[in-house]
Phi, psi and omega in degrees: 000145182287120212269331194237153135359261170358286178288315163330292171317304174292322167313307196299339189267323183266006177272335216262302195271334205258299209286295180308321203289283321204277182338305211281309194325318191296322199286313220264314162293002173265319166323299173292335174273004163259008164295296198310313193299319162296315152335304174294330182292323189265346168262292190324284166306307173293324177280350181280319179291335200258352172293291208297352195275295176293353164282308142325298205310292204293338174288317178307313199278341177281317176287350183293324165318348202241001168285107219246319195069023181246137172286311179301329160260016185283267196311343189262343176265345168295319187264334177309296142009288178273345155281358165282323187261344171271346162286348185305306170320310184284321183299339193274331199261351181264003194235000000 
């Protein structure tokens, strides 16, 4: 504490203007950068996310067309597949 007046006043002055300032400026850029950190949060992130959802979603109702429940044509798109790929093989091992 300040023993005079005198000597007071200036302590009271740079706390006021330079130490309060200094502070509320720290309050006020944390503020603004966790806007900006929601902002990224709420287009990016949530849209990267509410995408990759709906894109599962709509891939699932297209493939549920090609769900038949029969095995046998489960095994006739299986093995084509794989004869498919095995001619890819040879043509890739002959050039």
């Amino acid at each position: 504490m300040c023993a005079r007046i005198k000597t007071c006043k200036p302590h009271k002055l740079f706390d006021k203007n330079i130490i309060d300032g200094f502070i509320n400026g720290i309050g006020k850029l944390t503020v603004l950068i966790s806007k900006v950190i929601h902002i990224f949060d709420q287009v990016i992130v949530d849209g990267m996310v509410n995408w990759t959802a709906k894109e599962t979603y709509n891939s699932g109702k297209r493939l549920r067309l090609l769900q038949t429940g029969n095995i046998s044509s489960y095994a006739i798109v299986m093995f084509g597949v794989v004869a498919i790929y095995i001619i890819y093989l040879i043509i890739r091992a002959s050039f």
